[in-house]
Amino acid sequence: MASGVVAGKQGHSALTGLAFAPDKGRARTTGQPAATRTTAHNQNGNRPGMSLALIAALPFLGALLPGLMIRAGRTACAVSTGAVTALALLLLGLNAPAVLRGEVVQTRIEWLPQLGLNANFMLDGLGLLFAGLILGIGLLIILYARFYLAKADPMGQFYTYLMLFQGAMLGIVLSDNILLLLVFWELTSLSSFLLIGYWKHLPEGRQGARMALTVTGAGGLALIGGMLILGNIAGSYDLSVILTQKVAIQSSDWYLPALLLILLGCFTKSAQFPFHFWLPHAMAAPTPVSAYLHSATMVKAGLFLMARLWPVLAGTPEWFYIVATTGLVTMLLGAKIALFKHDLKALLAFSTVSQLGLITMLLGFGTKAAATVAVFHIINHATFKAALFMTAGIVDHEAHTRDIRRLGGLRVLMPVTFAIATLAALSMAGIPPLNGFLSKELMLEEAAHTVWWQNPWLVGVLATIGALFSVAYSFRFVAHVFLGPMRDDYPHRPHDPGFGLWAAPALLAGLVVLIGLAPMATAAWLVDAAAGAVTGAAVEVKISHWHGLEPAALWMSLAAIGGGLMLLGLFAPLSRLWEGTPRPEAKRIFDGLVEPLATLSRRITDALHDGAVTRYFAIATLAILAAGVWAFVSGTHQQGDHALTPVALVPAAGWALLMVTTCAIVALHRQRLLVLILVGVVGLMVSVGFAYLSAPDLALTQISVEVATVILLLLALNYLPKTTPAESGGARRLRDGVIATLAGLGAGGLIYALMTRDFAFDTIAAYHLANAKTEGGGTNVVNVILVDFRGYDTFGEITVLGIAALVIYALTESILRPGPANDRLRLWKAESQDAGDRHPLMLVVATRLILPLAIMVGVFIFLRGHNLPGGGFIAGLVVAIALVMQYMASGFEWTAARQKIDYHALIASGVLVAAATGIGAWFNGLPFMTSAYGYVTLWPLETFELATAALFDLGVFLTVLGAVMLSLASLSRIALRAGETVNLAPYDIDPAAGRTVKEEAR
Amino acid sequence: MTHWIIAPVVLPAIIGALIVLAMRRDLLLQRIFGLAATVALLAIALALLVASSRNPPEVYFLGDWPAPFGIVMVLDRLAALMLALTAFLALMVQLYAVGTGWDARGRHFHALFQFQLMGICGAFLTGDAFNLFVFFEVLLIASYGLMIHSGGAQRLRAGVQYIAYNLVGSTLFLFGLATLYSVTGTLNMADLAVKAATLPAGDAALLRVAGVLLLLVFAIKGALVPLHFWLPNTYAQAPGPVSALFAVMTKVGAYAVLRIYTLIFPPGTEATGTLFADLLMPAALVTLVVGAIGVLGASSLARLVAFAAVASMGTLFIAIAAFTPQATAAALYYMLHSTLAAAVLFLIADLVTARRAGDSLHHALPAIAQQGLIAALFFAGAIAIAGMPPLSGFLGKLLILDASRGAGMALIWSTILITSLVIIMGFARAGSVLFWKSHASPAEPDARPAEPLAFVAVFALLAGLAALTIFAGPVMEMMQATAAQLYAPAGYIGANALPGGV
């Protein structure tokens, strides 16, 4: 972190003096290491304790306080919040002398140098002006809000949001890095969203908050684009660098896009036409928020940014015509609407729109003098408008209404409020000697000299009309609320509030008078500093009330005041006319855009994601097919040169059987049991195919997998509907058929292309063949690949199998809990008659005989696996099938009661044995899964081989066995729930007793 | 040779199996061992992260077989980064699941959780294309188990779609691998990289097909339109903590794209050219749009978050599809961010739905217990995923925008910026209905027990996002080094010590 002060004669030379600024570009583009840049900067001297970052951070830190301090009471809460703001203001004040001398105070913290985003802060005249406004008025708002908020309002929350907002605003005006500025910019949108929606129970509050967020959020996103382009042109995201790049920026092809995007951000934030509509709706916020955000600070962020970038963006015709015209239109439109609003805050809101338009117009003129007036009016507007909002809040607070038509005659009941409101309103109207008069006259003077599209008087006349309306609405505010006869139908009998509530607006009204009376002493120095920073040239304003009779502004002012009074006199008929004319209602238009957009989004989303899995598959298949075909046809392809194998009878027959079966499956797929059998046929043919193609291991595996899965599926199907309902019509089936055919052709074509060609390189298979015996200790290469070369894959796959069984178990558990599936099972009725014997004697006896044989076969297959077809996987399946047959013969429960092995344990120990075998290699300093083998002679056996791979294979065996059995166990639990009975004897007919054995239901 | 590389796979496998073997009847034991294992995993992952940043890519030859004949695991910066991210997220999710009692609402939660971690870690570490498939299977089946944890008709229905859709992906993976093997005769990724670069011209078309099929597999995992259809319902219906963990599952797809298409098919490959970028970029843009529209049009909170996750995948793939070191570094940063952001939002959504009588966004319901706190959390989570400041999503988006200058910039920028607005609007609407409108009705008495662990998890994830923001500079430095390593694959290939001294 480095804090520094750069000395210079005045604002601009200080800024350009920053050309030395070490951070001329991002580290990426300049290749300059970050460290040297920081060091270079440190040589400029430090001002310890003057960190601007601290000023910007204080409100954020302070945001934590109110939430806590509210426990100590509302006053403690407000005082602690105010203390933080005051501290920040004090720190700012300590920096002020340097800034006023024309220096630029800087603090630089590296944050994300790769992007050029650094926490660089700077304070110049413009920053000082805005920071002062934010903190000063912030302090007054905190005071005001303490007395404004009702007991029921959560005050801690309010102050927290307010401080977040304050920090964000401070960040904007202190940022020396435009990306950092963007961060704070978006933060103001977010925090104002919270503030506007503070009264959650009011629908207007919620909608106003969303509208403000949407509009300013949209502008913020445009601003991001604009700022990125701007930084790209300038080669840096640091303002101090960008501000020196006027020529480069204005001559760039990207100038106009950048300008448009940045202005979009500014105009939305500052409620410029046609984005002005959100501001009045944001008035649903509590009045302190309106006074703070919507008059003094946030809406001025757009103005601030235009002023900040004025040196590099202004001065072009594009700038003039866009900015000045927008400002002018906004000024007129806002003023006109303001006059006819009956809600006090709405009147003030539109008057703010109008006044902001005025300032925008001045900035748009692009001349130094106009920019100086803009700065001056920013100060004046902040003072009188905040005071007006606060008085409006007081009226609302006391009279319980803000409707002007229900008010009037309050001057007697609320003399203090009346005095404050009148001073502020007169200033807004531009009545001498108040400060509003000073800046408005200067504005009119500038407008009078501005030529718009070769038209020398248009701007002057329109500006006068705008001023005229502002006189009218200002007087209306006073006349229709405070003057006139006292009424006896106020919703609540009003009287002046306590000192706490009127202190803040009174202070501001004092400023209005003070600046008005002695502008040179109270404001000129600040205007000089700020305008110097904006325009980049020394500014020394001469502000006076009287310029003689020559200036046009005098006559324009007089015309405005006279016309304004006349307008107010004609208010009643004009108002009727206004009410009678149809006009676009912003909220309706906004809702008319956003609501259909949301509805449309919902429609699109729901239509796209309608839950129809067949359509998802159709889309996926088409996408895959299209991408695959495109990839193929857009590349070069050399046909393979393998000769086709002549067709022999046996494979042809097998192929024909496969075809027939597949067609049958398509035709009969609604009959589930039948299809299962047909799938079994396919599996059988695949097994035969493997055997025919000399892959006995695969054939064995395939056939045992087939048997096990068909049995399990049969058991599962027992409790499911036996037929699949027809859910799609003919057209869709045709479509699906076409897609499926195309996909099949694609897959077939791909396989054909692959099988008719040679590998481009030697394959890894050659190594496996050569080393299976010598290195892996087995002659069955398939098995050595499975347990050794790629044993790690097998480790993963047996885990998959184990997990699958666990999932089946867990799924069964959840199905059997009370719920629809469980209910259906309880009510389940067998669709077909049971066989006479559920556990036929012959079957029982046969399976008993087969059991030891099958286990023997399993052990045999297991042991020979390393050298001959077999191995743990197949052995596990064989033994599992033998066991499954016992269960089929005598029923699950009966059989389970006779063996004590837990299938969970079987699976887990299988995985553990496999893992332990792999880990064993570590103790020899070898990687996981390294196998070892040796030859052992054990009398009376022949010398045989022992390989650690066999231990691994044991793990495979156990997992496979456990997985099949756990699945079976889960299915049998479903059967029990469906009312299956448990037999007490191994078979139905006890030959010894000669009678049927009873079964019991569980 | 250090065995630590394989620890992230073996440790959860063993703990998962032990939980099934000895602890399946005792929830407390499962919790203790499960959490301890994840803590250990996090420690190992961090150690590997440090190691990977100091050393060149390191290869672990499983079974002591030389590459390319056996299977290898490779630890490089990217793999280590993904491991650390996964372990951190997993620990928080697990804390949440324990804290809210989700783990007790069905069987085998902790075992499946460990197996899930095994699958994810294995996928990140492997240097073998087929082994990648195996670990995709491990993580798929375990994720299915977690997804349907505790059952319910809606969830089971969504689960069927999830598993079915992803099995299509698995099948496609096999097709892709078979094609790749048939052309090159190898499965080791480094070897594939060497072979793909020197492939005869006549094989180019088939290699392209293989590359595209694999890309589509990863697109399914990464939920790219039009292969994203499995995601919204799955994420919306899965238990909250499981959805949160799944935030890293989509990143497995993104990881695989980064790995395969910088190593095997880098942008300069003659046979494939810019094929993959040309496919990815439009899909990514459309994904972002579909996700954003989904956010605005979501009818329930869970779907809102699910579509936000889709949108974030779109943004991520936009950055990936540029296939430049700068954009990849930005993508990596955004990946860290979006994983944590989506996860925390899923957890917060779960906090809301557990307290609310329904998660419909159409009508207001009575205020929920701990409304203020949860609303604040939701606000933070929404800011994060929408890419608003001050959280890292904003920085990530800026980085991506900054990195996508040049051709197509106008389209990319406007898509990203406009969808951001749409997402913000969607979240503002939702938050307004959930937390503001509800104020109209009186709060119910707090019926739920305080769930400190759950809140600890949520706060820790948010703290992770804050740390990503504050330390964006150093983190980005790391991402740049990671991206640089990806685009200089010689180190990766060399570590495999392929025969022929390549």
PDB file of C-alpha atoms in Angstrom, chain A residues 114-255:
ATOM      1  CA  GLN A 114      -3.426  -9.335 -14.089  1.00  0.00           C
ATOM      2  CA  LEU A 115      -6.627  -7.611 -15.081  1.00  0.00           C
ATOM      3  CA  GLY A 116      -5.472  -4.105 -14.350  1.00  0.00           C
ATOM      4  CA  LEU A 117      -7.939  -3.926 -11.484  1.00  0.00           C
ATOM      5  CA  ASN A 118      -6.293  -2.337  -8.494  1.00  0.00           C
ATOM      6  CA  ALA A 119      -7.620  -0.670  -5.409  1.00  0.00           C
ATOM      7  CA  ASN A 120      -6.242   2.685  -6.460  1.00  0.00           C
ATOM      8  CA  PHE A 121      -7.863   5.714  -4.958  1.00  0.00           C
ATOM      9  CA  MET A 122      -7.377   9.349  -5.732  1.00  0.00           C
ATOM     10  CA  LEU A 123      -8.754  12.529  -4.327  1.00  0.00           C
ATOM     11  CA  ASP A 124      -8.908  15.672  -6.391  1.00  0.00           C
ATOM     12  CA  GLY A 125     -11.276  18.610  -6.372  1.00  0.00           C
ATOM     13  CA  LEU A 126     -14.165  16.739  -7.915  1.00  0.00           C
ATOM     14  CA  GLY A 127     -13.691  13.809  -5.566  1.00  0.00           C
ATOM     15  CA  LEU A 128     -13.494  16.147  -2.615  1.00  0.00           C
ATOM     16  CA  LEU A 129     -16.728  17.854  -3.574  1.00  0.00           C
ATOM     17  CA  PHE A 130     -18.627  14.606  -3.960  1.00  0.00           C
ATOM     18  CA  ALA A 131     -17.083  12.878  -0.981  1.00  0.00           C
ATOM     19  CA  GLY A 132     -17.937  15.906   1.099  1.00  0.00           C
ATOM     20  CA  LEU A 133     -21.526  15.828  -0.111  1.00  0.00           C
ATOM     21  CA  ILE A 134     -21.846  12.113   0.509  1.00  0.00           C
ATOM     22  CA  LEU A 135     -20.455  12.243   4.017  1.00  0.00           C
ATOM     23  CA  GLY A 136     -21.871  15.598   5.021  1.00  0.00           C
ATOM     24  CA  ILE A 137     -25.391  14.971   3.871  1.00  0.00           C
ATOM     25  CA  GLY A 138     -24.996  11.390   5.045  1.00  0.00           C
ATOM     26  CA  LEU A 139     -24.419  12.668   8.537  1.00  0.00           C
ATOM     27  CA  LEU A 140     -27.531  14.832   8.374  1.00  0.00           C
ATOM     28  CA  ILE A 141     -29.562  11.912   7.024  1.00  0.00           C
ATOM     29  CA  ILE A 142     -28.448   9.707   9.890  1.00  0.00           C
ATOM     30  CA  LEU A 143     -29.623  12.354  12.305  1.00  0.00           C
ATOM     31  CA  TYR A 144     -32.895  12.815  10.452  1.00  0.00           C
ATOM     32  CA  ALA A 145     -33.584   9.106  10.138  1.00  0.00           C
ATOM     33  CA  ARG A 146     -33.101   8.602  13.879  1.00  0.00           C
ATOM     34  CA  PHE A 147     -36.255  10.649  14.443  1.00  0.00           C
ATOM     35  CA  TYR A 148     -38.053   9.758  11.269  1.00  0.00           C
ATOM     36  CA  LEU A 149     -38.189   5.983  11.535  1.00  0.00           C
ATOM     37  CA  ALA A 150     -41.049   4.508  13.483  1.00  0.00           C
ATOM     38  CA  LYS A 151     -40.571   2.219  16.440  1.00  0.00           C
ATOM     39  CA  ALA A 152     -41.630  -0.779  14.402  1.00  0.00           C
ATOM     40  CA  ASP A 153     -39.016  -0.168  11.715  1.00  0.00           C
ATOM     41  CA  PRO A 154     -35.852  -2.203  12.178  1.00  0.00           C
ATOM     42  CA  MET A 155     -33.424   0.644  12.579  1.00  0.00           C
ATOM     43  CA  GLY A 156     -30.262  -1.421  12.742  1.00  0.00           C
ATOM     44  CA  GLN A 157     -31.013  -2.863   9.334  1.00  0.00           C
ATOM     45  CA  PHE A 158     -31.707   0.570   7.953  1.00  0.00           C
ATOM     46  CA  TYR A 159     -28.422   2.021   9.063  1.00  0.00           C
ATOM     47  CA  THR A 160     -26.539  -1.018   7.858  1.00  0.00           C
ATOM     48  CA  TYR A 161     -27.954  -0.612   4.361  1.00  0.00           C
ATOM     49  CA  LEU A 162     -27.346   3.102   4.515  1.00  0.00           C
ATOM     50  CA  MET A 163     -23.707   2.645   5.438  1.00  0.00           C
ATOM     51  CA  LEU A 164     -23.232   0.054   2.703  1.00  0.00           C
ATOM     52  CA  PHE A 165     -24.618   2.556   0.290  1.00  0.00           C
ATOM     53  CA  GLN A 166     -22.464   5.337   1.664  1.00  0.00           C
ATOM     54  CA  GLY A 167     -19.348   3.226   1.277  1.00  0.00           C
ATOM     55  CA  ALA A 168     -20.263   2.326  -2.280  1.00  0.00           C
ATOM     56  CA  MET A 169     -20.824   5.970  -3.196  1.00  0.00           C
ATOM     57  CA  LEU A 170     -17.586   7.043  -1.583  1.00  0.00           C
ATOM     58  CA  GLY A 171     -15.837   4.312  -3.496  1.00  0.00           C
ATOM     59  CA  ILE A 172     -17.177   5.622  -6.794  1.00  0.00           C
ATOM     60  CA  VAL A 173     -15.973   9.132  -6.232  1.00  0.00           C
ATOM     61  CA  LEU A 174     -12.601   8.151  -4.818  1.00  0.00           C
ATOM     62  CA  SER A 175     -11.687   5.445  -7.346  1.00  0.00           C
ATOM     63  CA  ASP A 176      -8.686   6.010  -9.498  1.00  0.00           C
ATOM     64  CA  ASN A 177      -9.323   2.761 -11.323  1.00  0.00           C
ATOM     65  CA  ILE A 178     -12.353   2.450 -13.550  1.00  0.00           C
ATOM     66  CA  LEU A 179     -12.785  -1.236 -12.842  1.00  0.00           C
ATOM     67  CA  LEU A 180     -12.768  -0.494  -9.150  1.00  0.00           C
ATOM     68  CA  LEU A 181     -15.265   2.239  -9.883  1.00  0.00           C
ATOM     69  CA  LEU A 182     -17.467  -0.371 -11.564  1.00  0.00           C
ATOM     70  CA  VAL A 183     -17.347  -2.505  -8.453  1.00  0.00           C
ATOM     71  CA  PHE A 184     -18.632   0.375  -6.355  1.00  0.00           C
ATOM     72  CA  TRP A 185     -21.064   1.411  -9.049  1.00  0.00           C
ATOM     73  CA  GLU A 186     -22.811  -1.944  -8.950  1.00  0.00           C
ATOM     74  CA  LEU A 187     -22.694  -1.881  -5.185  1.00  0.00           C
ATOM     75  CA  THR A 188     -24.732   1.302  -5.149  1.00  0.00           C
ATOM     76  CA  SER A 189     -27.357  -0.447  -7.271  1.00  0.00           C
ATOM     77  CA  LEU A 190     -27.469  -3.352  -4.850  1.00  0.00           C
ATOM     78  CA  SER A 191     -27.543  -1.302  -1.672  1.00  0.00           C
ATOM     79  CA  SER A 192     -30.154   1.057  -3.061  1.00  0.00           C
ATOM     80  CA  PHE A 193     -32.223  -2.028  -3.949  1.00  0.00           C
ATOM     81  CA  LEU A 194     -32.207  -2.919  -0.269  1.00  0.00           C
ATOM     82  CA  LEU A 195     -32.967   0.622   0.804  1.00  0.00           C
ATOM     83  CA  ILE A 196     -35.841   1.163  -1.605  1.00  0.00           C
ATOM     84  CA  GLY A 197     -37.352  -2.158  -0.609  1.00  0.00           C
ATOM     85  CA  TYR A 198     -36.799  -1.411   3.064  1.00  0.00           C
ATOM     86  CA  TRP A 199     -40.508  -1.299   3.818  1.00  0.00           C
ATOM     87  CA  LYS A 200     -40.999  -4.871   2.729  1.00  0.00           C
ATOM     88  CA  HIS A 201     -44.722  -4.848   3.360  1.00  0.00           C
ATOM     89  CA  LEU A 202     -45.340  -2.225   0.683  1.00  0.00           C
ATOM     90  CA  PRO A 203     -45.785  -3.702  -2.781  1.00  0.00           C
ATOM     91  CA  GLU A 204     -44.716  -0.348  -4.268  1.00  0.00           C
ATOM     92  CA  GLY A 205     -41.488  -0.624  -2.319  1.00  0.00           C
ATOM     93  CA  ARG A 206     -40.761  -4.091  -3.648  1.00  0.00           C
ATOM     94  CA  GLN A 207     -41.650  -3.187  -7.195  1.00  0.00           C
ATOM     95  CA  GLY A 208     -39.814   0.125  -7.049  1.00  0.00           C
ATOM     96  CA  ALA A 209     -36.731  -1.635  -5.740  1.00  0.00           C
ATOM     97  CA  ARG A 210     -36.826  -4.194  -8.522  1.00  0.00           C
ATOM     98  CA  MET A 211     -37.417  -1.539 -11.147  1.00  0.00           C
ATOM     99  CA  ALA A 212     -34.514   0.562  -9.887  1.00  0.00           C
ATOM    100  CA  LEU A 213     -32.283  -2.468  -9.782  1.00  0.00           C
ATOM    101  CA  THR A 214     -33.264  -3.529 -13.271  1.00  0.00           C
ATOM    102  CA  VAL A 215     -32.764  -0.127 -14.855  1.00  0.00           C
ATOM    103  CA  THR A 216     -29.602   0.872 -13.041  1.00  0.00           C
ATOM    104  CA  GLY A 217     -28.347  -2.708 -13.241  1.00  0.00           C
ATOM    105  CA  ALA A 218     -28.790  -2.678 -17.003  1.00  0.00           C
ATOM    106  CA  GLY A 219     -26.952   0.605 -17.176  1.00  0.00           C
ATOM    107  CA  GLY A 220     -24.232  -0.773 -14.958  1.00  0.00           C
ATOM    108  CA  LEU A 221     -23.699  -3.704 -17.279  1.00  0.00           C
ATOM    109  CA  ALA A 222     -23.509  -1.390 -20.269  1.00  0.00           C
ATOM    110  CA  LEU A 223     -21.036   0.646 -18.309  1.00  0.00           C
ATOM    111  CA  ILE A 224     -18.889  -2.437 -17.794  1.00  0.00           C
ATOM    112  CA  GLY A 225     -18.681  -2.864 -21.548  1.00  0.00           C
ATOM    113  CA  GLY A 226     -17.933   0.819 -22.059  1.00  0.00           C
ATOM    114  CA  MET A 227     -15.265   0.942 -19.391  1.00  0.00           C
ATOM    115  CA  LEU A 228     -13.532  -2.154 -20.715  1.00  0.00           C
ATOM    116  CA  ILE A 229     -13.413  -0.616 -24.166  1.00  0.00           C
ATOM    117  CA  LEU A 230     -12.199   2.676 -22.751  1.00  0.00           C
ATOM    118  CA  GLY A 231      -9.454   0.951 -20.805  1.00  0.00           C
ATOM    119  CA  ASN A 232      -8.518  -0.997 -23.883  1.00  0.00           C
ATOM    120  CA  ILE A 233      -8.074   2.174 -25.908  1.00  0.00           C
ATOM    121  CA  ALA A 234      -6.122   3.925 -23.190  1.00  0.00           C
ATOM    122  CA  GLY A 235      -3.988   0.916 -22.341  1.00  0.00           C
ATOM    123  CA  SER A 236      -4.814   1.154 -18.678  1.00  0.00           C
ATOM    124  CA  TYR A 237      -7.765   1.055 -16.390  1.00  0.00           C
ATOM    125  CA  ASP A 238      -6.335   3.776 -14.180  1.00  0.00           C
ATOM    126  CA  LEU A 239      -8.157   7.053 -14.450  1.00  0.00           C
ATOM    127  CA  SER A 240      -4.997   9.009 -13.970  1.00  0.00           C
ATOM    128  CA  VAL A 241      -3.683   7.389 -17.133  1.00  0.00           C
ATOM    129  CA  ILE A 242      -6.932   7.421 -19.067  1.00  0.00           C
ATOM    130  CA  LEU A 243      -7.405  11.131 -18.452  1.00  0.00           C
ATOM    131  CA  THR A 244      -4.199  11.821 -20.328  1.00  0.00           C
ATOM    132  CA  GLN A 245      -5.307   9.912 -23.415  1.00  0.00           C
ATOM    133  CA  LYS A 246      -7.844  12.302 -24.878  1.00  0.00           C
ATOM    134  CA  VAL A 247      -6.462  12.219 -28.400  1.00  0.00           C
ATOM    135  CA  ALA A 248      -6.109   8.460 -28.513  1.00  0.00           C
ATOM    136  CA  ILE A 249      -9.619   7.946 -27.168  1.00  0.00           C
ATOM    137  CA  GLN A 250     -11.414  10.444 -29.353  1.00  0.00           C
ATOM    138  CA  SER A 251      -9.704   9.296 -32.518  1.00  0.00           C
ATOM    139  CA  SER A 252     -10.361   5.620 -31.831  1.00  0.00           C
ATOM    140  CA  ASP A 253     -12.920   3.670 -33.841  1.00  0.00           C
ATOM    141  CA  TRP A 254     -14.196   2.427 -30.532  1.00  0.00           C
ATOM    142  CA  TYR A 255     -14.895   5.919 -29.216  1.00  0.00           C
TER     143      TYR A 255
END
